[in-house]
Short mmCIF file of C-alpha atoms in Angstrom, two decimals:
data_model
loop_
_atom_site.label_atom_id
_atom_site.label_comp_id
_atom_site.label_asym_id
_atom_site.label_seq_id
_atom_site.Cartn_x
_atom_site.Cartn_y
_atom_site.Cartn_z
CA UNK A 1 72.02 8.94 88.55
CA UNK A 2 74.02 11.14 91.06
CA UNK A 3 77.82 10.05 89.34
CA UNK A 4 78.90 13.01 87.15
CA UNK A 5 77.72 15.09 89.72
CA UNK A 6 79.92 13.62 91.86
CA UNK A 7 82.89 13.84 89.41
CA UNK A 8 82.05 17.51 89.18
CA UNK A 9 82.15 18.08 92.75
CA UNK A 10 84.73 16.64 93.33
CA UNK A 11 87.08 18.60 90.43
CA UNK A 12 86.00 21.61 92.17
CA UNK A 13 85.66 21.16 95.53
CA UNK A 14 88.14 18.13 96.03
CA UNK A 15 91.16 18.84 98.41
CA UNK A 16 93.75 18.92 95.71
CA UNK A 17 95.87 21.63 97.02
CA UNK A 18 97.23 19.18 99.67
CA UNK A 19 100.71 18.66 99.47
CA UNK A 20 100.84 14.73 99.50
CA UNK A 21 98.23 14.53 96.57
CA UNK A 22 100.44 15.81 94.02
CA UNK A 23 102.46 13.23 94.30
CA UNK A 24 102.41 9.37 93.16
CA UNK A 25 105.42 8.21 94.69
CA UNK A 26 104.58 5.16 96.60
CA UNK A 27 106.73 6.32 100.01
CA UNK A 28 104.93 9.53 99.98
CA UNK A 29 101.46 8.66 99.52
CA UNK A 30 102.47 6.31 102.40
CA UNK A 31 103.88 8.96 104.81
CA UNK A 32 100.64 11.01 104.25
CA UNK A 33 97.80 7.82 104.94
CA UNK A 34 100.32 6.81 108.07
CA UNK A 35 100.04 10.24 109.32
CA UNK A 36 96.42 11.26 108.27
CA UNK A 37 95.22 7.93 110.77
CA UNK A 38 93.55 9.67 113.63
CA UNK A 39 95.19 13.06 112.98
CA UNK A 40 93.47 15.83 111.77
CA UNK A 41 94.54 16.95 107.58
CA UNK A 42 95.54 20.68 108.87
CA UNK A 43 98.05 19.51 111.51
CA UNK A 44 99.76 16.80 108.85
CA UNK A 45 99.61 19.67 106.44
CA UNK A 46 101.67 22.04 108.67
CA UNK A 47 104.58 19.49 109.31
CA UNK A 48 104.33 17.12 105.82
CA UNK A 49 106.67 19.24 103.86
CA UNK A 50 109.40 19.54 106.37
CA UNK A 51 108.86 15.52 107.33
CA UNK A 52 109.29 14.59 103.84
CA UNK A 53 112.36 17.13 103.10
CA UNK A 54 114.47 15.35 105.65
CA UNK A 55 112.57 11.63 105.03
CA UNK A 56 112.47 11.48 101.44
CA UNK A 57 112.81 8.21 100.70
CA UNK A 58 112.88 4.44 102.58
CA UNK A 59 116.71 4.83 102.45
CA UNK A 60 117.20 8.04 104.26
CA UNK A 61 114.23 7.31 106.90
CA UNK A 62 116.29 3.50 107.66
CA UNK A 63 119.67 5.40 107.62
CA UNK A 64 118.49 8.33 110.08
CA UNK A 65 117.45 6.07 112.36
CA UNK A 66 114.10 5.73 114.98
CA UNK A 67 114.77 8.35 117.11
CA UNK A 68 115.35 11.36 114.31
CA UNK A 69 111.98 9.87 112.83
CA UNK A 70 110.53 10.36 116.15
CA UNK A 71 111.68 13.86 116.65
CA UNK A 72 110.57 14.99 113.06
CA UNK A 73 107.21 13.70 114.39
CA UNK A 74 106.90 16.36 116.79
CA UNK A 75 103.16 16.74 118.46
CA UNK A 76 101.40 15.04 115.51
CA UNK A 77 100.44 12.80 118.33
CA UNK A 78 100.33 8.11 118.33
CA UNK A 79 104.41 8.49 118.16
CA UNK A 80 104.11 4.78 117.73
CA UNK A 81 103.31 5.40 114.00
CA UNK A 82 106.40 7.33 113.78
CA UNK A 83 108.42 4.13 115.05
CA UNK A 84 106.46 1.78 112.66
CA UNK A 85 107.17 4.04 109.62
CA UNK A 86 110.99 3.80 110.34
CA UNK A 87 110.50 -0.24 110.88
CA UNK A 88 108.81 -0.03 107.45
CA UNK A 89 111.55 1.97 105.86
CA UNK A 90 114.04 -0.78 106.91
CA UNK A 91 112.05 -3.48 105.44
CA UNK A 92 111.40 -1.87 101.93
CA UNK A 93 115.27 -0.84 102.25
CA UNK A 94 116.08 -5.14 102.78
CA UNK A 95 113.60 -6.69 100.63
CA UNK A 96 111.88 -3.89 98.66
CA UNK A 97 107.94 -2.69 98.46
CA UNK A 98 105.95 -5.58 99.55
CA UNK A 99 103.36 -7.02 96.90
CA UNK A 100 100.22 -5.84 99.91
CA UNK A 101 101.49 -3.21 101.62
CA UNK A 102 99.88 -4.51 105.09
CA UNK A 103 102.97 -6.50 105.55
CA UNK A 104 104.56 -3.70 106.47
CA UNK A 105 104.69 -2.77 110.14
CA UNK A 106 101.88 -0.79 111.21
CA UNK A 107 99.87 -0.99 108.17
CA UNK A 108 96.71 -2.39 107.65
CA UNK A 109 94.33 -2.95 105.61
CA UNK A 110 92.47 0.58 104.64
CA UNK A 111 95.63 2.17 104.51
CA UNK A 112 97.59 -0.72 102.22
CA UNK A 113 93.91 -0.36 99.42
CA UNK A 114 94.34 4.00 99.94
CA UNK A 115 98.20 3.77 99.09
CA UNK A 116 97.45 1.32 96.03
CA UNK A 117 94.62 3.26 94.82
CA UNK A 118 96.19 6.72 94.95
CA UNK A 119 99.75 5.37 93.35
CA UNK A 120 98.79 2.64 91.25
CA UNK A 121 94.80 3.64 90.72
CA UNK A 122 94.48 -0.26 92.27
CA UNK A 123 90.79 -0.72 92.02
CA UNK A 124 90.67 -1.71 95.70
CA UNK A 125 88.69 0.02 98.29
CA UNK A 126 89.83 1.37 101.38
CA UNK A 127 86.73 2.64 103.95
CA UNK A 128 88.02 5.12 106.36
CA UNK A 129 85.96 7.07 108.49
CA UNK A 130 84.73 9.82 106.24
CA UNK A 131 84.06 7.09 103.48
CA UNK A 132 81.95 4.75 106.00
CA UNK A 133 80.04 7.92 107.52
CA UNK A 134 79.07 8.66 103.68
CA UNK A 135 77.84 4.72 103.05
CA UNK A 136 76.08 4.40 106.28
CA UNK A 137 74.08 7.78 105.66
CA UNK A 138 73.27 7.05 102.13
CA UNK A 139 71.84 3.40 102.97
CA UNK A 140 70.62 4.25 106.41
CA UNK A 141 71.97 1.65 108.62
CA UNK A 142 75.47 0.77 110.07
CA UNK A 143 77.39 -1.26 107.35
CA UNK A 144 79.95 -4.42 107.56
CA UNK A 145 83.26 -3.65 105.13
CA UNK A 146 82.41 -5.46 102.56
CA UNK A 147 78.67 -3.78 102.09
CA UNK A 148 80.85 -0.25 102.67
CA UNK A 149 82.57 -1.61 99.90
CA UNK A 150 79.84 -2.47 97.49
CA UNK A 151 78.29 0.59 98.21
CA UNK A 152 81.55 2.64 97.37
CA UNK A 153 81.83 1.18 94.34
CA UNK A 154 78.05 2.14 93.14
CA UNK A 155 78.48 5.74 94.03
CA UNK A 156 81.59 5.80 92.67
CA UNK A 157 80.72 3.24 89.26
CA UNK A 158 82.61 5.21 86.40
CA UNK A 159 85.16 6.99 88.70
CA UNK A 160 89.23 5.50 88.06
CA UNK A 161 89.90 4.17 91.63
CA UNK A 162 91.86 7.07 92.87
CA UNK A 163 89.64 9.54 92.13
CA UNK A 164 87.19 7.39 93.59
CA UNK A 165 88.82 7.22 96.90
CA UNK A 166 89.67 10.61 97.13
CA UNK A 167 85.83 12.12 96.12
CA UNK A 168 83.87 10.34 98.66
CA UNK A 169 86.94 10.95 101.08
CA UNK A 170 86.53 14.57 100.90
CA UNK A 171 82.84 14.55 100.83
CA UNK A 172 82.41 13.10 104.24
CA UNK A 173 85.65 15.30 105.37
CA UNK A 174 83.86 18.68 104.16
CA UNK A 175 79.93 17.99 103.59
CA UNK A 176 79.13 14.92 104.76
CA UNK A 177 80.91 15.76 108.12
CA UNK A 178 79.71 14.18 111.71
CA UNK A 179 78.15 16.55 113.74
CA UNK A 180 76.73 19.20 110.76
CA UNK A 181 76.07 17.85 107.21
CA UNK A 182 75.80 20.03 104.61
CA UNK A 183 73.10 18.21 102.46
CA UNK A 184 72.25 20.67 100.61
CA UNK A 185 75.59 21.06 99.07
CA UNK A 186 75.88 16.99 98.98
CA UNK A 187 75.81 15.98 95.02
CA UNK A 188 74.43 12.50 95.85
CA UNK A 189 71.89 14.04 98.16
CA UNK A 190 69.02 12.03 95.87
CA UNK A 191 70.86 8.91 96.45
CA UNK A 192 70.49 9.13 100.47
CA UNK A 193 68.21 7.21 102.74
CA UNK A 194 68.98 9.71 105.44
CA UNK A 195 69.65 13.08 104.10
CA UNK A 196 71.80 13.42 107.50
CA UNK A 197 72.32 11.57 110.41
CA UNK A 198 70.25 8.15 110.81
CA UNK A 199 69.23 6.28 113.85
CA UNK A 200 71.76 3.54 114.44
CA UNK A 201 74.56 6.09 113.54
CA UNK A 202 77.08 6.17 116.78
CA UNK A 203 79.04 9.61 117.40
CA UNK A 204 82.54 8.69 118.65
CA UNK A 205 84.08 11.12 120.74
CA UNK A 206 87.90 11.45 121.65
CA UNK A 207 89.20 10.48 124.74
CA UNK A 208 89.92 13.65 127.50
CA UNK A 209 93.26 14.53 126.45
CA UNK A 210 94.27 16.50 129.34
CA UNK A 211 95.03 14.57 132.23
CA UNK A 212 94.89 11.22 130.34
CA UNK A 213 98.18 9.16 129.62
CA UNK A 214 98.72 9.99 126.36
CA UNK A 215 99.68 13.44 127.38
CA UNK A 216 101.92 11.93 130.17
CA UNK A 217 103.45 10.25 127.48
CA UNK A 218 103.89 13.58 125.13
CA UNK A 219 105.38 15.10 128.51
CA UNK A 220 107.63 12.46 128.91
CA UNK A 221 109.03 12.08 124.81
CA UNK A 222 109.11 15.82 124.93
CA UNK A 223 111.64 15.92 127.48
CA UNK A 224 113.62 12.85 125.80
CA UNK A 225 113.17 14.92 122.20
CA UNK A 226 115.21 17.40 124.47
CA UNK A 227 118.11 15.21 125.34
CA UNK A 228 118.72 12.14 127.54
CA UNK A 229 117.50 12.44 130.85
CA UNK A 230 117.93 10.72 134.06
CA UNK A 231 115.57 8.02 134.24
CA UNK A 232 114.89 8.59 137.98
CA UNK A 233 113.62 12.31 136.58
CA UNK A 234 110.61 10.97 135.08
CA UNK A 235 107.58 9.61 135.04
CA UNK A 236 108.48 5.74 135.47
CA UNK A 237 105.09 3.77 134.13
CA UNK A 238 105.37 6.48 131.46
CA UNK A 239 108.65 5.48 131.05
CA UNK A 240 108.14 1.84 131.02
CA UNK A 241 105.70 2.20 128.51
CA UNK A 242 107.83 3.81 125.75
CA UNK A 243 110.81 1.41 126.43
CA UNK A 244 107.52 -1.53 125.44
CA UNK A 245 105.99 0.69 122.72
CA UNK A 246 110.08 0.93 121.37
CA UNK A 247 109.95 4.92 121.75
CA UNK A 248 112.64 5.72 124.10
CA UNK A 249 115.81 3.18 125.34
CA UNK A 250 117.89 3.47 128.16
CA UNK A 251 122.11 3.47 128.63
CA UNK A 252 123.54 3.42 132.31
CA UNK A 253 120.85 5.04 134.11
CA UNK A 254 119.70 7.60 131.50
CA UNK A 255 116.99 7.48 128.83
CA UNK A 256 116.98 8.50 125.75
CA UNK A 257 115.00 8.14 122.28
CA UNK A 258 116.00 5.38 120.28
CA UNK A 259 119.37 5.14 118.41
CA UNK A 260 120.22 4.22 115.04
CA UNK A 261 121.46 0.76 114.41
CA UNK A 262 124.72 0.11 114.99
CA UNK A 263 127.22 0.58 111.87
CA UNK A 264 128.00 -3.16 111.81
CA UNK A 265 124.50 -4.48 111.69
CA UNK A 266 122.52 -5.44 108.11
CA UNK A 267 120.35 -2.47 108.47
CA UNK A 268 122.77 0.03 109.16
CA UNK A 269 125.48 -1.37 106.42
CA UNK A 270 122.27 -1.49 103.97
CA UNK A 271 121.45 2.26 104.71
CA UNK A 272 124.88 3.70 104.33
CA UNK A 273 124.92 2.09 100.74
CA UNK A 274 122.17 3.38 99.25
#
């Protein structure tokens, strides 16, 4: 059996110089998975420590408010996550860490098992791309959650949960990779059906970027990251879709990211005392 070879790998190949995994606090870990979804590691690695120097904690994220959170985000790109992190900050602020995380905004299900494993080494498993791409090479066939599940927990029998998580994480991130697997540095290679890429295995590509909404919409929260601006200055469905989305708001004519709360309301009395 392939499992101390795993272990091995993964204590000397793992991605432990990342910033996010020497830490076990609960809000951190959390920043990171929020971040990591659909963005690439070296572009969260570039802005984590400055994000989590002025966000710290739930308190100061509620008390700066969804616009600063937005701004900090920068061109990490989905600036929706930014606004659901801040919503999150102001529940855990009001009633504290929820008992599953995915009843916090925004968060859902793989992210809720990755934040439990890496903080509390919850033996819960959370399949992300990487992990499923691993699974569904090793048994040769597209998988449901639950058999992704199963078959994390065989390849990973004997592992504690985190680093369970985090080895089969950055196998399929740095070997097991979509378009060029490195099988012959895999250290479960005997355990694979495929030894690659299999039949039924479906390469997702990324939406064109240039041209597409999405960077109408970056256009658009740059220019509001700038200052308020005259909503008859810019693009209006882009506009219209922020104001939905809860990224930008707009005062007599001119629009603007969103402000903190006012200093009379719960969440804004709740931030200033803690």
């Amino acid at each position: 059996m392939t499992i101390a070879e795993l272990a091995a790998w993964y204590r000397e190949h793992g991605r432990h110089a990342l910033a996010w995994r020497a830490s076990r606090d609960r809000w951190t870990v959390l920043v990171s998975e929020v971040m990591l979804h659909q963005t690439q590691v070296p572009r969260v690695a570039a802005v984590f420590d400055a994000f989590m120097a002025e966000f710290p904690t739930p308190a100061a994220t509620a008390a700066a408010g969804p616009g600063a959170v937005i701004t900090a985000w920068g061109r990490l790109g989905y600036p929706r996550r930014a606004r659901r992190l801040w919503e999150s900050s102001v529940h855990i602020l009001e009633h504290g860490w929820p008992a599953d995380l995915s009843e916090l905004p925004g968060v859902g299900r793989y992210t809720a098992a990755a934040v439990a494993a890496q903080v509390d080494n919850d033996d819960r498993v959370g399949i992300e791309v990487n992990i499923r791409r691993v699974c569904e090479r090793v048994r040769g066939t597209r998988l449901a959650d639950a058999e992704a599940e199963e078959c994390v927990r065989e390849i990973g029998r004997g592992l504690p949960p985190r680093d369970r998580l985090l080895a089969m994480m950055d196998l399929g991130a740095t070997v097991c990779t979509a378009r060029a697997p490195s099988c012959d540095r895999c250290p479960i290679v005997s355990l694979c059906a495929t030894r690659g890429t299999h039949a039924e295995e479906t390469k997702h590509r990324q939406p064109r970027y240039i041209g597409s909404f999405r960077q109408r919409r970056g256009i658009v929260l740059a220019q509001l990251r700038a200052g308020p601006v005259a909503t008859a200055e810019l693009d209006g469905e882009v506009l219209a879709s922020l104001l939905d989305d809860g990224l930008a708001e707009v005062t007599r004519g001119r629009a603007h990211l969103p402000r903190p709360p006012r200093s009379g309301s719960s969440q804004g009395a709740r931030a200033r005392g803690r």
